[in-house]
XYZ file of C-alpha atoms in Angstrom:
497
model
C 95.028 -63.305 -229.302
C 91.527 -61.572 -229.481
C 90.789 -58.474 -227.976
C 87.142 -57.223 -227.658
C 85.699 -53.805 -226.939
C 82.113 -53.997 -225.771
C 80.226 -50.840 -225.296
C 83.389 -48.978 -224.214
C 85.730 -46.257 -225.738
C 88.769 -47.269 -223.598
C 91.985 -47.928 -225.309
C 92.935 -51.617 -226.280
C 96.451 -52.322 -225.194
C 97.468 -48.724 -225.772
C 95.684 -48.355 -229.010
C 93.800 -45.150 -229.130
C 90.060 -45.311 -230.164
C 89.445 -45.010 -233.873
C 86.442 -43.796 -235.869
C 85.624 -47.409 -236.550
C 85.456 -48.104 -232.839
C 83.140 -45.237 -232.211
C 80.980 -46.340 -235.146
C 80.687 -49.722 -233.510
C 78.200 -48.310 -231.194
C 75.785 -48.116 -234.063
C 75.392 -51.929 -234.028
C 77.693 -53.053 -236.996
C 80.178 -55.890 -236.358
C 83.691 -54.744 -237.261
C 86.808 -57.153 -237.132
C 90.299 -55.739 -237.488
C 93.338 -57.886 -237.999
C 96.409 -56.431 -236.285
C 99.883 -57.974 -236.008
C 99.712 -60.884 -233.528
C 96.056 -60.175 -232.548
C 92.625 -59.639 -233.715
C 90.456 -56.771 -232.453
C 86.733 -57.039 -232.475
C 84.931 -53.620 -232.247
C 81.689 -54.799 -230.722
C 79.085 -52.234 -229.453
C 76.086 -53.014 -227.256
C 73.892 -52.654 -230.273
C 76.036 -55.294 -232.023
C 75.843 -57.721 -229.158
C 71.825 -57.334 -229.175
C 71.659 -57.914 -232.811
C 74.098 -60.818 -232.866
C 72.082 -62.504 -230.308
C 68.763 -61.792 -232.061
C 70.097 -63.248 -235.110
C 71.513 -66.384 -233.619
C 68.384 -66.983 -231.647
C 66.239 -66.492 -234.927
C 68.285 -68.899 -236.907
C 68.340 -71.632 -234.010
C 64.537 -71.250 -233.650
C 64.116 -71.673 -237.449
C 66.157 -74.887 -237.327
C 64.523 -76.355 -234.110
C 61.093 -74.988 -233.506
C 58.299 -76.842 -235.339
C 56.816 -74.505 -238.073
C 53.487 -75.406 -239.999
C 54.232 -76.129 -243.510
C 57.945 -76.559 -243.161
C 59.134 -80.201 -243.373
C 62.669 -81.413 -242.115
C 65.557 -81.852 -244.340
C 66.285 -79.392 -247.235
C 62.993 -77.137 -246.611
C 64.145 -76.749 -242.987
C 67.526 -75.652 -244.224
C 66.195 -73.265 -246.716
C 63.797 -71.810 -244.011
C 66.842 -71.210 -241.799
C 68.552 -69.627 -244.566
C 65.531 -67.408 -245.114
C 65.158 -66.315 -241.689
C 68.955 -65.766 -241.260
C 69.271 -63.780 -244.409
C 66.207 -61.604 -243.477
C 67.730 -60.864 -240.035
C 71.156 -59.949 -241.192
C 69.636 -57.690 -244.011
C 67.385 -55.911 -241.590
C 69.764 -55.521 -238.717
C 72.948 -54.789 -241.028
C 75.195 -56.719 -238.714
C 77.310 -57.446 -241.441
C 77.387 -55.587 -244.875
C 74.336 -56.603 -247.093
C 76.532 -57.892 -249.932
C 78.367 -60.137 -247.376
C 75.038 -61.587 -246.378
C 74.138 -62.237 -250.111
C 77.565 -64.047 -250.482
C 76.718 -66.200 -247.507
C 73.419 -67.127 -249.062
C 74.950 -68.082 -252.321
C 77.747 -70.127 -250.707
C 75.565 -71.958 -248.081
C 73.008 -72.760 -250.793
C 75.618 -74.388 -252.866
C 77.080 -76.418 -249.910
C 74.065 -77.150 -247.857
C 71.309 -77.707 -250.717
C 73.417 -78.224 -253.852
C 75.280 -81.160 -252.309
C 78.375 -80.696 -254.657
C 79.591 -84.222 -253.974
C 76.418 -85.885 -255.466
C 76.496 -85.638 -259.221
C 73.311 -87.408 -259.832
C 70.990 -84.980 -258.024
C 68.234 -83.531 -260.213
C 68.844 -80.169 -258.744
C 72.431 -79.807 -258.679
C 74.651 -77.014 -257.020
C 74.759 -75.321 -260.361
C 71.186 -74.329 -259.825
C 72.215 -72.150 -257.109
C 74.910 -70.415 -258.997
C 72.842 -69.709 -262.023
C 71.514 -66.383 -260.611
C 75.103 -64.990 -260.729
C 74.524 -64.923 -264.449
C 70.874 -63.981 -264.537
C 69.559 -61.772 -267.352
C 68.418 -59.458 -264.455
C 71.984 -58.762 -263.562
C 72.903 -58.264 -267.059
C 70.242 -55.615 -267.125
C 71.758 -54.141 -264.208
C 75.082 -54.102 -265.743
C 73.889 -52.320 -268.805
C 72.133 -49.795 -266.708
C 75.322 -49.062 -264.888
C 77.180 -48.517 -268.103
C 74.637 -46.170 -269.301
C 74.772 -44.097 -266.320
C 78.634 -44.121 -266.132
C 78.880 -43.041 -269.703
C 76.215 -40.448 -269.293
C 77.943 -38.954 -266.181
C 81.306 -38.952 -267.584
C 80.632 -37.311 -270.955
C 77.855 -34.760 -269.563
C 74.826 -36.428 -271.223
C 73.208 -36.615 -267.736
C 73.210 -32.903 -267.428
C 71.352 -32.594 -270.646
C 68.784 -35.200 -269.681
C 68.302 -33.532 -266.292
C 67.628 -30.119 -267.955
C 65.180 -31.805 -270.407
C 63.182 -33.869 -267.838
C 63.462 -31.862 -264.728
C 63.503 -28.234 -265.493
C 59.767 -28.220 -266.808
C 58.456 -28.903 -263.426
C 60.223 -25.775 -261.914
C 62.367 -25.584 -258.712
C 59.813 -26.248 -256.026
C 60.800 -29.462 -254.364
C 57.369 -30.782 -254.041
C 56.491 -30.136 -257.827
C 59.764 -31.617 -258.942
C 59.137 -34.584 -256.836
C 55.776 -35.061 -258.617
C 57.403 -34.695 -261.883
C 60.000 -37.265 -261.157
C 57.320 -39.706 -259.887
C 54.977 -39.297 -262.936
C 57.904 -39.468 -265.488
C 59.317 -42.689 -263.890
C 55.974 -44.365 -263.779
C 55.085 -43.471 -267.341
C 58.288 -45.022 -268.626
C 57.779 -47.897 -266.272
C 54.709 -48.979 -267.927
C 56.139 -49.488 -271.162
C 59.745 -50.691 -270.523
C 61.538 -52.584 -267.841
C 61.182 -50.955 -264.355
C 64.906 -51.884 -263.869
C 65.888 -50.041 -267.154
C 63.603 -47.126 -266.167
C 65.164 -46.754 -262.644
C 68.764 -46.917 -264.134
C 67.717 -44.231 -266.608
C 66.046 -41.877 -264.099
C 68.739 -42.174 -261.575
C 71.061 -41.092 -264.227
C 68.812 -38.177 -265.150
C 68.423 -36.921 -261.686
C 71.897 -37.530 -260.706
C 73.364 -33.897 -261.711
C 70.579 -32.518 -259.303
C 72.303 -34.027 -256.290
C 75.252 -31.835 -256.684
C 73.234 -28.857 -256.531
C 71.421 -29.601 -253.342
C 74.255 -31.019 -251.135
C 72.927 -28.885 -248.279
C 69.588 -30.818 -248.386
C 70.220 -34.337 -247.505
C 66.483 -35.216 -246.686
C 65.505 -33.831 -250.132
C 68.179 -35.875 -251.887
C 66.885 -38.948 -250.067
C 63.306 -38.135 -250.942
C 64.202 -37.969 -254.586
C 66.140 -41.196 -254.731
C 63.335 -43.164 -252.994
C 60.706 -41.739 -255.267
C 62.256 -43.209 -258.342
C 62.206 -47.134 -257.582
C 58.938 -46.774 -255.756
C 57.398 -45.017 -258.765
C 58.892 -47.523 -261.040
C 57.506 -50.462 -259.000
C 54.063 -48.951 -259.040
C 54.119 -47.665 -262.685
C 54.848 -51.193 -263.895
C 51.457 -52.195 -262.660
C 49.720 -50.187 -265.349
C 50.146 -52.391 -268.333
C 50.573 -56.116 -269.030
C 54.130 -55.536 -270.248
C 55.103 -53.232 -267.478
C 56.323 -56.036 -265.053
C 56.878 -59.801 -265.195
C 53.952 -60.516 -262.587
C 51.543 -58.846 -264.976
C 52.604 -60.969 -267.918
C 52.446 -64.075 -265.624
C 48.773 -63.192 -264.834
C 47.784 -62.650 -268.557
C 49.545 -65.879 -269.428
C 47.867 -68.028 -266.750
C 44.319 -66.486 -267.486
C 44.555 -66.997 -271.071
C 44.936 -70.743 -270.610
C 41.942 -71.105 -268.216
C 38.888 -72.712 -269.620
C 40.123 -72.266 -273.225
C 40.696 -68.623 -272.805
C 37.513 -67.654 -271.322
C 39.187 -65.381 -268.665
C 41.779 -63.841 -270.883
C 42.297 -60.149 -270.482
C 43.244 -57.761 -273.280
C 46.110 -55.130 -273.082
C 43.333 -52.175 -273.052
C 41.186 -53.982 -270.575
C 44.042 -54.297 -268.201
C 44.876 -50.596 -268.516
C 41.332 -49.563 -267.786
C 41.334 -51.599 -264.551
C 45.132 -50.868 -263.512
C 45.905 -47.339 -264.629
C 43.349 -45.800 -262.174
C 44.796 -47.641 -259.286
C 48.380 -46.765 -260.406
C 47.422 -43.176 -260.527
C 45.935 -43.047 -257.109
C 48.966 -44.859 -255.728
C 51.322 -42.523 -257.359
C 49.628 -39.290 -255.800
C 49.416 -41.231 -252.663
C 53.225 -41.884 -252.769
C 53.746 -38.206 -253.590
C 51.784 -37.206 -250.401
C 53.501 -39.775 -248.106
C 57.007 -38.611 -249.202
C 56.140 -35.022 -248.708
C 54.693 -35.685 -245.322
C 57.558 -37.873 -244.231
C 60.431 -35.697 -245.567
C 58.769 -32.258 -245.258
C 61.064 -30.568 -247.874
C 61.926 -26.977 -247.398
C 59.683 -24.619 -249.559
C 62.454 -22.545 -250.781
C 63.130 -23.257 -254.529
C 66.048 -25.278 -255.409
C 68.935 -23.579 -256.729
C 69.310 -25.598 -260.072
C 71.720 -23.987 -262.539
C 72.478 -26.539 -265.400
C 75.261 -25.494 -267.853
C 73.466 -23.868 -270.823
C 75.837 -25.420 -273.165
C 77.555 -28.700 -273.023
C 80.391 -29.186 -275.553
C 79.535 -31.836 -278.158
C 82.388 -34.250 -278.650
C 82.468 -37.528 -280.646
C 82.329 -39.447 -277.401
C 79.321 -37.618 -276.300
C 77.605 -38.307 -279.529
C 78.305 -42.012 -279.234
C 76.889 -42.085 -275.699
C 73.717 -40.141 -276.949
C 73.192 -42.510 -280.005
C 73.721 -45.646 -277.799
C 71.444 -44.258 -274.959
C 68.739 -43.419 -277.414
C 69.037 -46.695 -279.231
C 68.974 -48.785 -276.024
C 66.083 -46.922 -274.484
C 64.030 -47.018 -277.698
C 64.668 -50.837 -278.039
C 63.395 -51.214 -274.364
C 60.422 -49.272 -275.232
C 59.761 -51.195 -278.397
C 60.254 -54.661 -276.886
C 56.645 -55.796 -277.746
C 57.454 -55.118 -281.372
C 60.847 -56.671 -281.854
C 60.633 -59.469 -279.051
C 64.382 -58.831 -278.105
C 64.504 -59.244 -274.138
C 65.641 -56.146 -272.206
C 68.624 -57.939 -270.791
C 69.832 -58.543 -274.373
C 69.289 -54.907 -275.426
C 71.392 -54.025 -272.282
C 74.412 -55.891 -273.754
C 74.728 -53.115 -276.365
C 76.239 -50.413 -274.169
C 78.258 -53.272 -272.404
C 79.868 -54.091 -275.629
C 80.129 -50.673 -277.490
C 81.479 -48.420 -274.568
C 84.635 -50.370 -273.849
C 85.198 -51.254 -277.427
C 85.212 -47.577 -278.422
C 87.087 -46.227 -275.499
C 83.944 -44.435 -273.986
C 84.618 -46.188 -270.642
C 87.989 -47.235 -269.601
C 89.420 -49.705 -266.901
C 89.340 -46.937 -264.359
C 85.585 -46.247 -265.076
C 84.659 -49.879 -264.478
C 86.098 -49.581 -260.939
C 83.109 -47.249 -260.251
C 80.591 -49.908 -260.915
C 78.683 -51.003 -257.736
C 79.753 -54.597 -257.707
C 78.504 -55.064 -254.269
C 74.779 -54.201 -255.468
C 75.141 -56.804 -258.201
C 76.273 -59.362 -255.654
C 73.363 -58.320 -253.379
C 70.782 -58.873 -256.079
C 72.409 -62.285 -257.087
C 72.140 -63.293 -253.412
C 68.456 -62.387 -253.183
C 67.744 -64.405 -256.353
C 69.575 -67.289 -254.960
C 67.571 -67.182 -251.843
C 64.427 -67.397 -254.008
C 65.715 -70.325 -255.888
C 66.498 -72.250 -252.658
C 62.930 -71.439 -251.481
C 61.315 -72.729 -254.751
C 63.657 -75.746 -255.405
C 63.316 -77.184 -251.895
C 59.520 -76.789 -252.031
C 59.501 -74.324 -248.990
C 57.644 -71.640 -250.661
C 54.940 -73.879 -251.914
C 54.445 -75.787 -248.682
C 54.341 -72.331 -246.620
C 51.513 -71.171 -248.878
C 49.649 -74.356 -248.804
C 49.711 -74.212 -244.992
C 47.609 -71.129 -245.026
C 43.791 -72.050 -244.715
C 42.557 -69.784 -247.589
C 39.326 -71.583 -247.924
C 38.285 -70.929 -244.423
C 38.594 -67.200 -244.708
C 35.822 -64.758 -245.337
C 36.221 -62.950 -248.902
C 37.547 -59.806 -247.424
C 40.014 -61.906 -245.262
C 40.829 -64.013 -248.271
C 41.889 -61.069 -250.477
C 43.936 -59.534 -247.391
C 45.714 -62.878 -247.002
C 46.553 -63.157 -250.796
C 47.806 -59.708 -251.084
C 49.779 -59.989 -247.764
C 51.364 -63.363 -248.637
C 52.289 -62.142 -252.217
C 53.894 -59.024 -250.779
C 55.988 -60.878 -248.050
C 57.115 -63.587 -250.550
C 58.144 -61.061 -253.354
C 60.272 -59.217 -250.706
C 62.479 -62.120 -250.474
C 62.356 -63.941 -253.660
C 61.860 -62.808 -257.351
C 58.422 -61.378 -257.836
C 58.320 -63.348 -261.026
C 58.792 -66.485 -259.199
C 56.276 -65.411 -256.349
C 53.620 -64.639 -259.028
C 54.268 -68.040 -260.865
C 53.693 -69.796 -257.703
C 50.775 -67.867 -256.452
C 48.600 -67.169 -259.431
C 47.919 -70.699 -260.282
C 46.727 -71.232 -256.733
C 44.404 -68.277 -256.470
C 42.927 -68.714 -260.057
C 41.841 -72.255 -259.023
C 39.771 -70.982 -256.272
C 36.174 -71.640 -257.159
C 34.651 -68.784 -254.827
C 36.974 -65.848 -256.344
C 37.009 -64.565 -259.951
C 40.119 -65.860 -261.572
C 40.882 -62.457 -262.991
C 40.378 -60.628 -259.743
C 42.681 -63.202 -258.031
C 45.194 -62.910 -260.677
C 45.278 -59.139 -260.541
C 45.482 -58.872 -256.863
C 48.627 -61.176 -256.735
C 50.271 -59.314 -259.693
C 49.576 -55.950 -257.996
C 50.869 -57.085 -254.645
C 54.055 -58.547 -256.004
C 54.848 -55.268 -257.574
C 54.059 -53.582 -254.139
C 56.738 -55.461 -252.476
C 59.662 -53.027 -251.724
C 60.837 -53.414 -248.288
C 64.463 -54.317 -248.948
C 67.131 -53.530 -251.301
C 66.924 -57.046 -252.666
C 63.063 -57.022 -253.074
C 63.195 -55.360 -256.639
C 65.939 -54.389 -258.865
C 64.870 -50.705 -258.808
C 65.305 -50.738 -255.024
C 68.980 -52.139 -255.506
C 69.750 -49.445 -258.033
C 68.531 -46.591 -255.648
C 70.512 -48.417 -252.883
C 73.604 -48.185 -255.114
C 73.460 -44.354 -255.030
C 74.548 -44.438 -251.289
C 71.927 -41.785 -250.669
C 69.539 -44.369 -248.866
C 70.142 -47.260 -246.385
C 68.600 -50.421 -245.991
C 66.625 -49.055 -242.901
C 65.359 -46.246 -245.052
C 63.921 -48.603 -247.777
C 62.625 -50.992 -245.118
C 60.785 -48.069 -243.232
C 59.312 -46.208 -246.261
C 59.042 -49.163 -248.688
C 56.955 -51.169 -246.073
C 54.876 -48.030 -245.438
C 54.099 -47.700 -249.209
C 53.381 -51.551 -249.480
C 51.020 -51.364 -246.649
C 49.064 -48.295 -247.954
C 48.851 -50.061 -251.286
C 47.467 -53.152 -249.887
C 44.899 -51.028 -247.887
C 43.979 -49.252 -251.041
C 43.452 -52.437 -253.055
C 41.201 -53.866 -250.496
C 39.192 -50.609 -250.344
C 39.017 -50.481 -254.087
C 37.616 -53.874 -254.131
C 35.203 -53.202 -251.487
C 33.784 -49.895 -253.102
C 33.844 -51.179 -256.829
C 33.613 -54.925 -256.377
C 34.686 -57.297 -258.814
C 35.732 -55.287 -262.006
C 35.443 -58.518 -264.002
C 31.984 -59.541 -262.652
C 30.356 -59.257 -266.065
C 32.851 -61.526 -267.756
C 32.622 -64.375 -265.385
């Protein structure tokens, strides 16, 4: 027997209303299994969100869409629309949506019964063991060990206290420090490190929830933007440099220094714009924060190991161009060392945010589904780039890059888009590649959009709605800034064409 409560607080068969029933009015679907019956806590918001989600999925399956052919591309498009709707509405938990994406991709696109398919069901499970997730895992291990043994307090005192106790100046310090590290090491690793550094600050400002949220959002946004500054800062930059080096025998190749000369000014303007936006949106109180870190932290053998592994890991991340070991492989050091030496035990591992790891895996599987079915390529090909004026063309390129990168790996999006824009005869290959690379890094509207967003989401200080609202705002301002910069400065590579 199924009982449903829709927009009502009346008892169900004598059952007094619970907190979950009251929360159902917020629009989240809750199902409770009781003896001999199932109780659905359904609010009016939930009904609306459910109807909207179902309607969008049905439309995605039935309504003709330019660039979307029938068969597997149509199924992938329905998955894309359904996942986006569920992630935006939070009708079910975000990790549950991610699991649905993985399972449905395996069954509907992988066709497990056909062992002769070129793209088998294993393709859609591969993201579960992605190097990105290993990097996440290593970041979580570092954060857990630093918090457990007091190293995070030392880091916070070293990096945060030089900027004083005024919230606005502390925010600027967090943004600039994060961006600086992100230019030379993985933005995922940078975010994991910075979240560990500012973690102790949260316990000191429990009475300022908006300030806490402001600090947390600043880290992933600054990491995403800071990575634009160097060729090694983020994968889309490396993709752009690689593609350009192969055009006409390297005629359009761009050096590390030349990239920085063009990108760093843009990054700096974006960082100060991010600082201003967060201050205007959250309006932190002017009173100084009462931050009192312990003057002395007892040095134990365990702390010494944590410090040594932390320094070694971060140093290897920074020196990746020299030794060539991928960031994910470096991240396996704390994963192996901490449990083996007893720095982290079984109880500690229970505090890892497994739902966030699942969430990222689901987002990556969605990107794989879009790429392998040809959906992403056909959708881009359906846009009449050649019929647009130059400004409209650049706006379309950046907008498409941002939208695609929000739902699939920005590496995959840049791999798909950069060869297209560099082949346009009426646009400088360097300018086109740079626009795509920058736009892909500016995509930050969902927890799944970038690993830094997911790490920030794992703190529980921000919701999907917060990331969608402020991430989209920063992305929009970034897009406008890019177009204004090109309009004022012109093509920065005009002398090299």
